[in-house]
mmCIF file of C-alpha atoms in Angstrom:
data_model
loop_
_atom_site.group_PDB
_atom_site.id
_atom_site.type_symbol
_atom_site.label_atom_id
_atom_site.label_comp_id
_atom_site.label_asym_id
_atom_site.label_seq_id
_atom_site.Cartn_x
_atom_site.Cartn_y
_atom_site.Cartn_z
ATOM 1 C CA MET D 1 103.007 293.528 68.827
ATOM 2 C CA SER D 2 106.253 291.486 68.371
ATOM 3 C CA LYS D 3 109.878 292.970 67.408
ATOM 4 C CA PRO D 4 110.536 291.895 64.318
ATOM 5 C CA SER D 5 113.544 289.610 64.581
ATOM 6 C CA THR D 6 117.060 291.156 63.576
ATOM 7 C CA VAL D 7 118.587 287.877 62.397
ATOM 8 C CA PRO D 8 118.948 288.131 58.592
ATOM 9 C CA ARG D 9 117.115 285.551 56.432
ATOM 10 C CA ARG D 10 120.610 283.354 55.102
ATOM 11 C CA PHE D 11 121.195 282.876 58.684
ATOM 12 C CA ARG D 12 117.774 282.153 59.766
ATOM 13 C CA HIS D 13 117.364 279.183 57.022
ATOM 14 C CA ALA D 14 120.927 277.835 58.818
ATOM 15 C CA LEU D 15 119.609 277.806 62.235
ATOM 16 C CA LEU D 16 116.745 275.951 61.397
ATOM 17 C CA GLY D 17 118.034 273.255 59.340
ATOM 18 C CA THR D 18 120.591 272.517 62.532
ATOM 19 C CA PRO D 19 118.077 270.627 64.910
ATOM 20 C CA LEU D 20 117.529 268.085 61.494
ATOM 21 C CA VAL D 21 121.134 267.604 60.850
ATOM 22 C CA LEU D 22 121.745 266.846 64.674
ATOM 23 C CA GLY D 23 119.029 264.703 64.628
ATOM 24 C CA LEU D 24 120.327 262.715 61.437
ATOM 25 C CA GLY D 25 123.769 262.733 62.914
ATOM 26 C CA LEU D 26 122.261 261.098 66.164
ATOM 27 C CA LEU D 27 120.001 258.320 64.114
ATOM 28 C CA GLY D 28 123.292 257.438 62.536
ATOM 29 C CA LEU D 29 125.522 256.917 65.567
ATOM 30 C CA ALA D 30 122.492 254.674 67.187
ATOM 31 C CA ILE D 31 122.403 252.732 64.112
ATOM 32 C CA GLY D 32 126.179 252.205 63.932
ATOM 33 C CA CYS D 33 126.281 251.365 67.213
ATOM 34 C CA ARG D 34 123.584 248.816 66.978
ATOM 35 C CA SER D 35 125.118 246.908 64.036
ATOM 36 C CA ASP D 36 128.116 246.769 65.862
ATOM 37 C CA GLN D 37 126.402 244.769 68.246
ATOM 38 C CA VAL D 38 125.015 242.579 65.632
ATOM 39 C CA ALA D 39 127.978 241.935 63.809
ATOM 40 C CA HIS D 40 130.229 240.136 66.400
ATOM 41 C CA TYR D 41 129.099 236.436 67.608
ATOM 42 C CA ARG D 42 131.693 233.634 68.595
ATOM 43 C CA VAL D 43 131.293 230.371 65.960
ATOM 44 C CA PRO D 44 132.054 227.267 68.059
ATOM 45 C CA LYS D 45 135.366 225.641 66.551
ATOM 46 C CA GLU D 46 133.927 222.286 65.839
ATOM 47 C CA ALA D 47 131.057 223.609 64.230
ATOM 48 C CA ALA D 48 133.008 225.562 61.998
ATOM 49 C CA SER D 49 135.416 222.761 61.108
ATOM 50 C CA VAL D 50 133.016 220.695 59.731
ATOM 51 C CA HIS D 51 132.670 220.539 55.714
ATOM 52 C CA PRO D 52 129.048 219.310 54.419
ATOM 53 C CA ASP D 53 130.779 217.412 51.629
ATOM 54 C CA HIS D 54 132.931 215.830 54.100
ATOM 55 C CA ALA D 55 130.477 214.781 56.752
ATOM 56 C CA ASP D 56 129.298 211.567 55.584
ATOM 57 C CA HIS D 57 132.753 209.911 53.915
ATOM 58 C CA ALA D 58 132.923 206.671 55.376
ATOM 59 C CA ASP D 59 136.832 206.867 54.761
ATOM 60 C CA HIS D 60 136.681 210.309 57.257
ATOM 61 C CA ALA D 61 134.902 208.235 59.831
ATOM 62 C CA GLU D 62 136.956 205.649 59.703
ATOM 63 C CA GLU D 63 139.860 207.846 60.351
ATOM 64 C CA ALA D 64 138.388 209.349 63.069
ATOM 65 C CA MET D 65 137.853 205.801 64.791
ATOM 66 C CA PRO D 66 139.876 205.012 67.454
ATOM 67 C CA MET D 67 141.659 201.731 67.109
ATOM 68 C CA PRO D 68 140.091 198.534 69.757
ATOM 69 C CA GLY D 69 141.949 198.414 72.737
ATOM 70 C CA GLY D 70 144.120 201.122 71.812
ATOM 71 C CA MET D 71 145.826 199.699 69.191
ATOM 72 C CA PRO D 72 148.297 201.791 67.417
ATOM 73 C CA ALA D 73 147.053 202.669 63.819
ATOM 74 C CA GLY D 74 148.302 200.678 61.000
ATOM 75 C CA GLN D 75 148.517 197.633 62.642
ATOM 76 C CA ASP D 76 145.824 194.849 61.304
ATOM 77 C CA PRO D 77 143.061 194.001 64.154
ATOM 78 C CA ALA D 78 142.721 190.539 62.872
ATOM 79 C CA ALA D 79 145.864 189.575 63.732
ATOM 80 C CA ASN D 80 144.698 189.628 67.649
ATOM 81 C CA VAL D 81 141.150 188.636 67.188
ATOM 82 C CA PRO D 82 140.326 184.997 68.573
ATOM 83 C CA PRO D 83 138.586 182.670 66.430
ATOM 84 C CA PRO D 84 134.953 182.506 66.256
ATOM 85 C CA PRO D 85 133.022 180.439 68.281
ATOM 86 C CA ALA D 86 132.341 176.906 66.867
ATOM 87 C CA PRO D 87 128.665 177.090 65.312
ATOM 88 C CA LYS D 88 126.029 174.804 66.193
ATOM 89 C CA GLY D 89 126.528 171.541 64.545
ATOM 90 C CA ALA D 90 129.896 172.286 63.470
ATOM 91 C CA LEU D 91 132.079 170.391 60.965
ATOM 92 C CA LYS D 92 134.476 167.876 62.266
ATOM 93 C CA TRP D 93 137.273 166.936 59.959
ATOM 94 C CA SER D 94 140.647 164.260 59.992
ATOM 95 C CA LEU D 95 143.880 165.918 58.926
ATOM 96 C CA PRO D 96 146.370 163.184 56.635
ATOM 97 C CA LYS D 97 149.797 162.062 58.367
ATOM 98 C CA GLY D 98 152.253 165.174 58.359
ATOM 99 C CA TRP D 99 149.072 167.950 58.300
ATOM 100 C CA SER D 100 148.422 169.998 61.681
ATOM 101 C CA GLU D 101 145.932 172.681 62.238
ATOM 102 C CA LEU D 102 146.339 176.269 63.667
ATOM 103 C CA PRO D 103 143.783 178.737 65.826
ATOM 104 C CA GLY D 104 141.365 180.496 63.543
ATOM 105 C CA GLY D 105 141.518 184.282 63.532
ATOM 106 C CA GLY D 106 139.308 186.923 62.284
ATOM 107 C CA MET D 107 137.096 185.336 59.843
ATOM 108 C CA ARG D 108 138.890 181.978 59.730
ATOM 109 C CA PHE D 109 137.793 179.304 61.391
ATOM 110 C CA ALA D 110 140.730 177.242 60.919
ATOM 111 C CA THR D 111 144.127 176.595 59.242
ATOM 112 C CA PHE D 112 145.631 173.756 57.625
ATOM 113 C CA LYS D 113 149.452 173.477 57.349
ATOM 114 C CA ALA D 114 150.487 171.459 54.915
ATOM 115 C CA PRO D 115 153.615 169.441 54.813
ATOM 116 C CA PHE D 116 155.211 170.396 51.312
ATOM 117 C CA GLN D 117 157.531 172.985 50.192
ATOM 118 C CA GLY D 118 156.845 176.277 48.547
ATOM 119 C CA LYS D 119 153.503 178.659 48.875
ATOM 120 C CA VAL D 120 150.474 176.492 50.211
ATOM 121 C CA GLU D 121 147.752 176.599 52.886
ATOM 122 C CA ALA D 122 144.413 175.718 53.396
ATOM 123 C CA THR D 123 141.597 177.516 55.613
ATOM 124 C CA VAL D 124 138.181 176.794 56.796
ATOM 125 C CA VAL D 125 135.749 179.661 56.610
ATOM 126 C CA VAL D 126 132.002 179.506 57.863
ATOM 127 C CA LEU D 127 129.418 182.143 56.715
ATOM 128 C CA PRO D 128 125.484 182.398 57.902
ATOM 129 C CA GLY D 129 123.118 181.371 55.560
ATOM 130 C CA PRO D 130 124.434 181.129 50.994
ATOM 131 C CA ALA D 131 126.830 183.718 51.724
ATOM 132 C CA GLY D 132 126.184 185.052 48.591
ATOM 133 C CA GLY D 133 125.592 182.301 46.398
ATOM 134 C CA GLU D 134 127.963 179.913 44.873
ATOM 135 C CA LEU D 135 128.398 181.955 41.244
ATOM 136 C CA ALA D 136 129.615 184.824 43.224
ATOM 137 C CA ASN D 137 131.582 183.385 45.291
ATOM 138 C CA VAL D 138 133.488 181.110 42.415
ATOM 139 C CA ASN D 139 133.715 184.258 40.370
ATOM 140 C CA ARG D 140 135.487 185.854 43.315
ATOM 141 C CA TRP D 141 137.705 183.226 43.879
ATOM 142 C CA ARG D 142 138.508 183.346 40.117
ATOM 143 C CA GLY D 143 139.248 187.133 40.202
ATOM 144 C CA GLN D 144 141.872 186.360 43.092
ATOM 145 C CA ILE D 145 144.162 184.343 40.829
ATOM 146 C CA GLY D 146 143.569 186.571 37.849
ATOM 147 C CA LEU D 147 140.770 184.407 36.421
ATOM 148 C CA PRO D 148 137.458 186.271 34.200
ATOM 149 C CA ALA D 149 134.010 185.380 35.594
ATOM 150 C CA MET D 150 132.311 182.274 34.390
ATOM 151 C CA ASP D 151 128.047 181.749 33.725
ATOM 152 C CA GLU D 152 125.688 179.480 35.163
ATOM 153 C CA ALA D 153 126.555 176.940 32.505
ATOM 154 C CA SER D 154 130.094 176.693 32.674
ATOM 155 C CA LEU D 155 130.269 176.515 36.657
ATOM 156 C CA ALA D 156 128.198 173.450 36.306
ATOM 157 C CA LYS D 157 130.806 171.642 34.306
ATOM 158 C CA ALA D 158 133.168 173.172 36.501
ATOM 159 C CA ARG D 159 132.020 171.388 39.325
ATOM 160 C CA ALA D 160 133.197 168.236 40.794
ATOM 161 C CA THR D 161 131.496 166.292 43.920
ATOM 162 C CA VAL D 162 132.909 164.712 47.117
ATOM 163 C CA LYS D 163 130.943 162.357 49.140
ATOM 164 C CA SER D 164 131.157 162.951 52.877
ATOM 165 C CA ARG D 165 129.336 162.237 55.930
ATOM 166 C CA ALA D 166 128.312 165.822 56.567
ATOM 167 C CA GLY D 167 126.733 165.576 53.175
ATOM 168 C CA ALA D 168 127.905 166.496 49.433
ATOM 169 C CA VAL D 169 130.698 168.998 48.748
ATOM 170 C CA SER D 170 130.948 171.290 45.832
ATOM 171 C CA VAL D 171 134.473 171.413 44.625
ATOM 172 C CA TYR D 172 136.169 173.333 42.142
ATOM 173 C CA ASP D 173 139.938 173.331 41.009
ATOM 174 C CA PHE D 174 141.172 176.524 38.978
ATOM 175 C CA THR D 175 144.658 177.804 37.820
ATOM 176 C CA SER D 176 146.020 180.889 36.528
ATOM 177 C CA GLU D 177 147.295 181.711 33.628
ATOM 178 C CA GLY D 178 150.919 183.204 32.743
ATOM 179 C CA GLN D 179 154.209 182.135 34.168
ATOM 180 C CA ALA D 180 154.132 182.260 37.604
ATOM 181 C CA LYS D 181 150.755 180.386 37.994
ATOM 182 C CA SER D 182 148.543 180.078 41.375
ATOM 183 C CA ARG D 183 146.062 177.367 41.908
ATOM 184 C CA MET D 184 143.553 177.338 44.411
ATOM 185 C CA VAL D 185 141.094 174.279 45.138
ATOM 186 C CA THR D 186 137.827 174.946 47.103
ATOM 187 C CA GLY D 187 135.393 173.064 48.775
ATOM 188 C CA THR D 188 131.763 174.160 50.027
ATOM 189 C CA ILE D 189 129.316 172.729 51.925
ATOM 190 C CA ALA D 190 126.079 173.804 53.702
ATOM 191 C CA THR D 191 125.237 172.650 57.063
ATOM 192 C CA PRO D 192 121.788 171.775 58.608
ATOM 193 C CA ASP D 193 122.120 174.670 60.774
ATOM 194 C CA GLY D 194 121.538 176.892 57.735
ATOM 195 C CA ASN D 195 125.511 177.873 57.542
ATOM 196 C CA THR D 196 127.766 177.537 54.784
ATOM 197 C CA TRP D 197 131.206 175.990 55.149
ATOM 198 C CA PHE D 198 134.264 177.050 52.489
ATOM 199 C CA LEU D 199 137.591 175.110 52.445
ATOM 200 C CA LYS D 200 139.816 176.388 50.460
ATOM 201 C CA LEU D 201 143.450 175.249 49.490
ATOM 202 C CA ASN D 202 145.404 177.603 47.628
ATOM 203 C CA GLY D 203 149.305 178.757 46.926
ATOM 204 C CA ASP D 204 151.805 178.423 44.150
ATOM 205 C CA ALA D 205 150.553 175.959 41.527
ATOM 206 C CA ASP D 206 152.966 173.092 42.188
ATOM 207 C CA PRO D 207 153.073 172.570 45.719
ATOM 208 C CA VAL D 208 149.225 172.853 45.309
ATOM 209 C CA ALA D 209 149.596 170.166 43.050
ATOM 210 C CA LYS D 210 151.184 167.945 45.589
ATOM 211 C CA ALA D 211 149.059 168.603 48.169
ATOM 212 C CA LYS D 212 145.590 168.327 46.612
ATOM 213 C CA PRO D 213 145.325 164.473 47.107
ATOM 214 C CA ASP D 214 145.469 165.102 50.887
ATOM 215 C CA PHE D 215 143.200 168.162 50.595
ATOM 216 C CA MET D 216 140.793 165.831 48.585
ATOM 217 C CA THR D 217 141.112 163.520 51.694
ATOM 218 C CA ILE D 218 139.761 165.825 54.067
ATOM 219 C CA LEU D 219 136.963 167.076 52.279
ATOM 220 C CA GLY D 220 136.041 163.361 52.099
ATOM 221 C CA SER D 221 136.615 163.055 55.898
ATOM 222 C CA LEU D 222 133.849 166.001 56.665
ATOM 223 C CA HIS D 223 131.448 164.879 59.274
ATOM 224 C CA LEU D 224 128.785 166.646 61.999
ATOM 225 C CA ASP D 225 129.358 166.666 65.915
#
């Protein structure tokens, strides 16, 4: 027969609960250590710096894009762009006395310098296909000198035609409103190779008026290779 325990009852309950308390303490310690391990991650700097609201903005992509040839930011890239190659079936022209032709650059195929004082210049641009259409281009030119857009009926009334050996040239003549008037005379012709040629005389109204007769002569001299 076993000997009765001499441990008082109140201490006996405390001793019985000790293993449970110790077990819970060890379990909590293990969980705490594990949570410390899970919480520590290294985030790459590049990934953290990309904001989803800015990732697809064109202006941000433009800022990040290096300039061609190591060109400093802020310098016009078109300034060093060589003239475009002559398309197949390129137009030819004859310049009046006193006019000179400068090499093209960027989108310009050629630039004509008129022998008149003041702000006046003639340019040649060639684009593939209809290049947006006649009405859209005319309204864009009108907008450049502060004039409102016109519709197809007004376009037909404003159009003049010059005959050349390369074909018919559509001519438009617009003058801005206000005291400091600008004037623009344009000639448009499509060539058999599918390109559209734009010859434009623009500048201040007075020197453009002096240069217009010569410019119309240039349009009439157009011919193919």
